[in-house]
mmCIF file of C-alpha atoms in Angstrom:
data_model
loop_
_atom_site.group_PDB
_atom_site.id
_atom_site.type_symbol
_atom_site.label_atom_id
_atom_site.label_comp_id
_atom_site.label_asym_id
_atom_site.label_seq_id
_atom_site.Cartn_x
_atom_site.Cartn_y
_atom_site.Cartn_z
ATOM 1 C CA UNK A 259 127.944 115.485 109.070
ATOM 2 C CA UNK A 260 125.749 115.160 112.158
ATOM 3 C CA UNK A 261 123.466 112.158 112.265
ATOM 4 C CA UNK A 262 119.924 111.885 113.501
ATOM 5 C CA UNK A 263 119.763 112.932 117.117
ATOM 6 C CA UNK A 264 117.067 112.121 119.618
ATOM 7 C CA UNK A 265 116.399 113.615 123.005
ATOM 8 C CA UNK A 266 116.141 112.464 125.696
ATOM 9 C CA UNK A 267 117.904 109.129 125.472
ATOM 10 C CA UNK A 268 115.906 107.865 128.440
ATOM 11 C CA UNK A 269 112.709 109.014 130.100
ATOM 12 C CA UNK A 270 110.984 107.576 133.127
ATOM 13 C CA UNK A 271 107.534 108.926 133.914
ATOM 14 C CA UNK A 272 104.468 107.904 135.838
ATOM 15 C CA UNK A 273 101.250 106.798 134.265
ATOM 16 C CA UNK A 274 99.099 109.798 133.412
ATOM 17 C CA UNK A 275 101.986 112.185 132.905
ATOM 18 C CA UNK A 276 102.993 113.813 129.648
ATOM 19 C CA UNK A 277 106.234 113.202 127.794
ATOM 20 C CA UNK A 278 107.630 114.889 124.699
ATOM 21 C CA UNK A 279 110.284 113.246 122.592
ATOM 22 C CA UNK A 280 112.355 115.216 120.146
ATOM 23 C CA UNK A 281 114.081 114.235 116.923
ATOM 24 C CA UNK A 282 116.524 116.291 114.887
ATOM 25 C CA UNK A 283 116.940 114.741 111.437
ATOM 26 C CA UNK A 284 119.968 115.097 109.205
ATOM 27 C CA UNK A 285 120.010 118.582 107.762
ATOM 28 C CA UNK A 286 118.287 118.752 104.404
ATOM 29 C CA UNK A 287 116.368 115.496 104.818
ATOM 30 C CA UNK A 288 112.744 116.040 103.888
ATOM 31 C CA UNK A 289 111.526 112.687 105.171
ATOM 32 C CA UNK A 290 111.205 112.026 108.885
ATOM 33 C CA UNK A 291 109.842 108.837 110.373
ATOM 34 C CA UNK A 292 108.897 107.699 113.855
ATOM 35 C CA UNK A 293 109.062 104.050 114.820
ATOM 36 C CA UNK A 294 108.509 102.251 118.101
ATOM 37 C CA UNK A 295 109.511 98.922 119.582
ATOM 38 C CA UNK A 296 107.763 97.703 122.656
ATOM 39 C CA UNK A 297 109.370 94.955 124.715
ATOM 40 C CA UNK A 298 109.668 91.689 122.810
ATOM 41 C CA UNK A 299 107.910 92.984 119.725
ATOM 42 C CA UNK A 300 108.938 94.122 116.262
ATOM 43 C CA UNK A 301 109.885 97.654 115.318
ATOM 44 C CA UNK A 302 106.605 99.231 114.284
ATOM 45 C CA UNK A 303 106.013 102.209 112.019
ATOM 46 C CA UNK A 304 104.211 105.146 113.629
ATOM 47 C CA UNK A 305 104.202 107.947 111.091
ATOM 48 C CA UNK A 306 106.010 109.700 108.274
ATOM 49 C CA UNK A 307 106.515 113.400 107.595
ATOM 50 C CA UNK A 308 107.497 114.903 104.285
ATOM 51 C CA UNK A 309 108.794 118.293 105.319
ATOM 52 C CA UNK A 310 106.116 119.628 107.665
ATOM 53 C CA UNK A 311 103.256 117.530 106.275
ATOM 54 C CA UNK A 312 102.095 114.167 107.582
ATOM 55 C CA UNK A 313 102.399 111.739 104.685
ATOM 56 C CA UNK A 314 101.236 108.710 106.630
ATOM 57 C CA UNK A 315 100.131 108.458 110.230
ATOM 58 C CA UNK A 316 98.497 105.056 109.944
ATOM 59 C CA UNK A 317 100.734 103.583 112.631
ATOM 60 C CA UNK A 318 99.843 106.005 115.404
ATOM 61 C CA UNK A 319 98.287 103.893 118.182
ATOM 62 C CA UNK A 320 95.628 106.337 119.382
ATOM 63 C CA UNK A 321 94.859 109.988 119.941
ATOM 64 C CA UNK A 322 97.113 110.173 122.992
ATOM 65 C CA UNK A 323 99.992 110.457 120.543
ATOM 66 C CA UNK A 324 100.632 113.750 118.756
ATOM 67 C CA UNK A 325 103.495 114.320 116.329
ATOM 68 C CA UNK A 326 104.514 117.657 114.932
ATOM 69 C CA UNK A 327 107.192 118.935 112.620
ATOM 70 C CA UNK A 328 106.855 122.682 112.548
ATOM 71 C CA UNK A 329 108.901 124.321 109.810
ATOM 72 C CA UNK A 330 109.917 120.975 108.418
ATOM 73 C CA UNK A 331 112.995 120.674 110.594
ATOM 74 C CA UNK A 332 112.921 118.892 113.944
ATOM 75 C CA UNK A 333 109.971 116.820 115.100
ATOM 76 C CA UNK A 334 108.342 116.173 118.443
ATOM 77 C CA UNK A 335 106.246 113.233 119.556
ATOM 78 C CA UNK A 336 104.062 113.918 122.564
ATOM 79 C CA UNK A 337 102.331 111.250 124.580
ATOM 80 C CA UNK A 338 99.532 112.602 126.758
ATOM 81 C CA UNK A 339 98.532 111.017 129.057
ATOM 82 C CA UNK A 340 101.069 108.210 129.062
ATOM 83 C CA UNK A 341 99.935 104.668 129.765
ATOM 84 C CA UNK A 342 101.918 101.613 130.841
ATOM 85 C CA UNK A 343 101.703 100.046 127.379
ATOM 86 C CA UNK A 344 103.447 103.068 125.875
ATOM 87 C CA UNK A 345 106.761 101.904 127.332
ATOM 88 C CA UNK A 346 109.329 101.027 124.707
ATOM 89 C CA UNK A 347 112.032 102.460 122.502
ATOM 90 C CA UNK A 348 111.018 105.228 120.127
ATOM 91 C CA UNK A 349 113.194 105.591 117.050
ATOM 92 C CA UNK A 350 113.356 108.456 114.635
ATOM 93 C CA UNK A 351 114.752 108.131 111.120
ATOM 94 C CA UNK A 352 115.270 110.492 108.226
ATOM 95 C CA UNK A 353 116.025 110.262 104.526
ATOM 96 C CA UNK A 354 116.420 112.612 101.589
ATOM 97 C CA UNK A 355 113.453 112.891 99.275
ATOM 98 C CA UNK A 356 113.967 111.303 95.860
ATOM 99 C CA UNK A 357 110.342 110.470 95.310
ATOM 100 C CA UNK A 358 110.205 106.994 96.773
ATOM 101 C CA UNK A 359 110.746 105.267 100.082
ATOM 102 C CA UNK A 360 113.371 103.024 98.528
ATOM 103 C CA UNK A 361 115.969 105.194 100.194
ATOM 104 C CA UNK A 362 118.470 104.532 102.917
ATOM 105 C CA UNK A 363 116.986 105.439 106.285
ATOM 106 C CA UNK A 364 119.257 107.033 108.866
ATOM 107 C CA UNK A 365 118.176 106.193 112.382
ATOM 108 C CA UNK A 366 118.791 107.882 115.673
ATOM 109 C CA UNK A 367 119.754 105.918 118.767
ATOM 110 C CA UNK A 368 116.236 106.055 120.127
ATOM 111 C CA UNK A 369 114.507 107.222 123.290
ATOM 112 C CA UNK A 370 113.863 104.562 125.915
ATOM 113 C CA UNK A 371 110.521 105.450 127.496
ATOM 114 C CA UNK A 372 109.481 103.783 130.713
ATOM 115 C CA UNK A 373 105.997 104.441 132.076
ATOM 116 C CA UNK A 374 105.570 103.333 135.690
ATOM 117 C CA UNK B 267 103.027 95.034 101.726
ATOM 118 C CA UNK B 268 104.844 91.784 101.049
ATOM 119 C CA UNK B 269 106.375 90.187 104.117
ATOM 120 C CA UNK B 270 109.747 88.612 104.717
ATOM 121 C CA UNK B 271 110.707 85.536 106.706
ATOM 122 C CA UNK B 272 114.129 84.981 108.219
ATOM 123 C CA UNK B 273 115.580 82.802 110.985
ATOM 124 C CA UNK B 274 115.083 84.113 114.496
ATOM 125 C CA UNK B 275 118.666 83.526 115.540
ATOM 126 C CA UNK B 276 122.039 82.200 114.404
ATOM 127 C CA UNK B 277 125.357 81.490 116.066
ATOM 128 C CA UNK B 278 128.737 81.645 114.382
ATOM 129 C CA UNK B 279 132.378 81.456 115.406
ATOM 130 C CA UNK B 280 134.707 84.337 114.805
ATOM 131 C CA UNK B 281 136.401 84.292 111.411
ATOM 132 C CA UNK B 282 133.662 82.299 109.705
ATOM 133 C CA UNK B 283 131.485 83.456 106.843
ATOM 134 C CA UNK B 284 127.858 83.912 107.841
ATOM 135 C CA UNK B 285 124.950 83.600 105.439
ATOM 136 C CA UNK B 286 121.499 84.763 106.489
ATOM 137 C CA UNK B 287 118.686 83.821 104.149
ATOM 138 C CA UNK B 288 115.461 85.761 103.824
ATOM 139 C CA UNK B 289 112.316 84.502 102.088
ATOM 140 C CA UNK B 290 110.003 86.903 100.274
ATOM 141 C CA UNK B 291 107.736 84.808 98.091
ATOM 142 C CA UNK B 292 105.347 87.658 97.280
ATOM 143 C CA UNK B 293 107.946 90.234 96.278
ATOM 144 C CA UNK B 294 106.611 92.774 93.786
ATOM 145 C CA UNK B 295 108.278 94.076 90.643
ATOM 146 C CA UNK B 296 109.051 97.450 92.226
ATOM 147 C CA UNK B 297 110.399 96.019 95.483
ATOM 148 C CA UNK B 298 114.062 96.151 96.387
ATOM 149 C CA UNK B 299 115.637 93.982 99.073
ATOM 150 C CA UNK B 300 117.242 96.005 101.822
ATOM 151 C CA UNK B 301 119.152 94.862 104.892
ATOM 152 C CA UNK B 302 119.680 96.732 108.143
ATOM 153 C CA UNK B 303 121.886 95.939 111.121
ATOM 154 C CA UNK B 304 121.039 96.886 114.681
ATOM 155 C CA UNK B 305 123.358 96.846 117.674
ATOM 156 C CA UNK B 306 121.987 96.966 121.221
ATOM 157 C CA UNK B 307 120.949 100.462 122.326
ATOM 158 C CA UNK B 308 121.243 101.816 118.783
ATOM 159 C CA UNK B 309 118.926 102.403 115.879
ATOM 160 C CA UNK B 310 119.055 100.215 112.776
ATOM 161 C CA UNK B 311 121.810 100.954 110.280
ATOM 162 C CA UNK B 312 121.614 100.392 106.536
ATOM 163 C CA UNK B 313 123.949 97.659 105.282
ATOM 164 C CA UNK B 314 123.136 96.827 101.699
ATOM 165 C CA UNK B 315 120.405 96.918 99.081
ATOM 166 C CA UNK B 316 119.830 95.077 95.834
ATOM 167 C CA UNK B 317 117.311 94.243 93.138
ATOM 168 C CA UNK B 318 118.742 91.154 91.468
ATOM 169 C CA UNK B 319 121.899 89.077 91.081
ATOM 170 C CA UNK B 320 124.719 90.117 93.380
ATOM 171 C CA UNK B 321 125.639 93.289 95.184
ATOM 172 C CA UNK B 322 128.816 93.759 97.185
ATOM 173 C CA UNK B 323 130.080 96.582 99.350
ATOM 174 C CA UNK B 324 132.716 96.984 102.023
ATOM 175 C CA UNK B 325 130.503 95.390 104.656
ATOM 176 C CA UNK B 326 128.601 92.541 103.015
ATOM 177 C CA UNK B 327 127.394 90.821 99.892
ATOM 178 C CA UNK B 328 123.815 90.260 98.864
ATOM 179 C CA UNK B 329 122.852 87.367 96.626
ATOM 180 C CA UNK B 330 119.480 87.416 94.883
ATOM 181 C CA UNK B 331 118.388 84.547 92.597
ATOM 182 C CA UNK B 332 116.595 85.146 89.334
ATOM 183 C CA UNK B 333 113.105 84.556 90.771
ATOM 184 C CA UNK B 334 113.831 87.046 93.588
ATOM 185 C CA UNK B 335 111.772 85.002 96.044
ATOM 186 C CA UNK B 336 114.638 84.853 98.481
ATOM 187 C CA UNK B 337 117.912 86.598 99.192
ATOM 188 C CA UNK B 338 121.050 85.836 101.177
ATOM 189 C CA UNK B 339 123.097 88.318 103.161
ATOM 190 C CA UNK B 340 126.706 87.181 103.389
ATOM 191 C CA UNK B 341 129.059 88.543 106.036
ATOM 192 C CA UNK B 342 132.673 87.523 105.387
ATOM 193 C CA UNK B 343 134.887 86.524 108.337
ATOM 194 C CA UNK B 344 132.693 87.791 111.145
ATOM 195 C CA UNK B 345 134.116 89.232 114.329
ATOM 196 C CA UNK B 346 132.603 89.698 117.770
ATOM 197 C CA UNK B 347 131.561 93.210 116.771
ATOM 198 C CA UNK B 348 129.209 91.770 114.149
ATOM 199 C CA UNK B 349 126.934 90.459 116.899
ATOM 200 C CA UNK B 350 123.688 92.245 116.142
ATOM 201 C CA UNK B 351 120.171 91.838 114.803
ATOM 202 C CA UNK B 352 119.908 91.792 111.012
ATOM 203 C CA UNK B 353 116.676 92.832 109.319
ATOM 204 C CA UNK B 354 115.592 91.949 105.810
ATOM 205 C CA UNK B 355 113.094 94.418 104.346
ATOM 206 C CA UNK B 356 111.296 94.962 101.067
ATOM 207 C CA UNK B 357 111.423 98.601 100.026
ATOM 208 C CA UNK B 358 109.239 100.005 97.315
ATOM 209 C CA UNK B 359 110.865 101.997 94.520
ATOM 210 C CA UNK B 360 107.690 103.135 92.771
ATOM 211 C CA UNK B 361 106.715 105.922 95.130
ATOM 212 C CA UNK B 362 105.571 106.047 98.713
ATOM 213 C CA UNK B 363 104.985 102.889 100.698
ATOM 214 C CA UNK B 364 105.820 102.675 104.359
ATOM 215 C CA UNK B 365 108.847 100.672 105.383
ATOM 216 C CA UNK B 366 108.107 97.880 107.836
ATOM 217 C CA UNK B 367 110.455 95.758 109.901
ATOM 218 C CA UNK B 368 110.051 92.091 110.680
ATOM 219 C CA UNK B 369 111.482 90.083 113.524
ATOM 220 C CA UNK B 370 115.051 90.105 112.262
ATOM 221 C CA UNK B 371 117.801 87.537 112.807
ATOM 222 C CA UNK B 372 119.811 87.782 115.987
ATOM 223 C CA UNK B 373 123.387 86.841 115.105
ATOM 224 C CA UNK B 374 125.635 85.852 117.987
ATOM 225 C CA UNK B 375 129.338 85.625 117.158
ATOM 226 C CA UNK B 376 131.234 83.315 119.478
ATOM 227 C CA UNK B 377 134.963 83.665 120.268
#
């Protein structure tokens, strides 16, 4: 069974540019999460999809970040325009939906974003 | 959401048993205790989860006292490949509540 895959693994862009990160969850997993860790800080929750709907986007830093999950399959996270403080590792995770978040999360390997 | 507290770092020699304790004084009735492991350049990986008493799997054991205000992750006979960051989380079983990570414990296994 394929795991959670993220693309690209690394991205280096200049301040002001746009970057789109992609996450393919495990097939059949309704829940999809985005997390982020900036240098030296904790892994922080960004948002949670249940199928194609945003269940919780309370962790999104600002309106420069846009997440989508069209059709309830893969998800994209777009940062436009990117700022220096957006640098970090962006993780995606998925889980089946059994009605609670007390489920095992399956994480991808992350996308290392560097904004110069 | 109730928070957890765990040591920032620990060192251990190969072959020893490692115990990492996590404090969660404000744990709620519907909270489970869940541990994740993270290697460099990888995402966190689920290790073990429990509600009370003791849980054991092929990777680790989890000890939870009756008051549930703390828990201990036990890794038997660690090897160099167990060097990683270990996160203790409280996960809510009563419906939706976002999962948050703390600082974790960086375990360094020494040859």
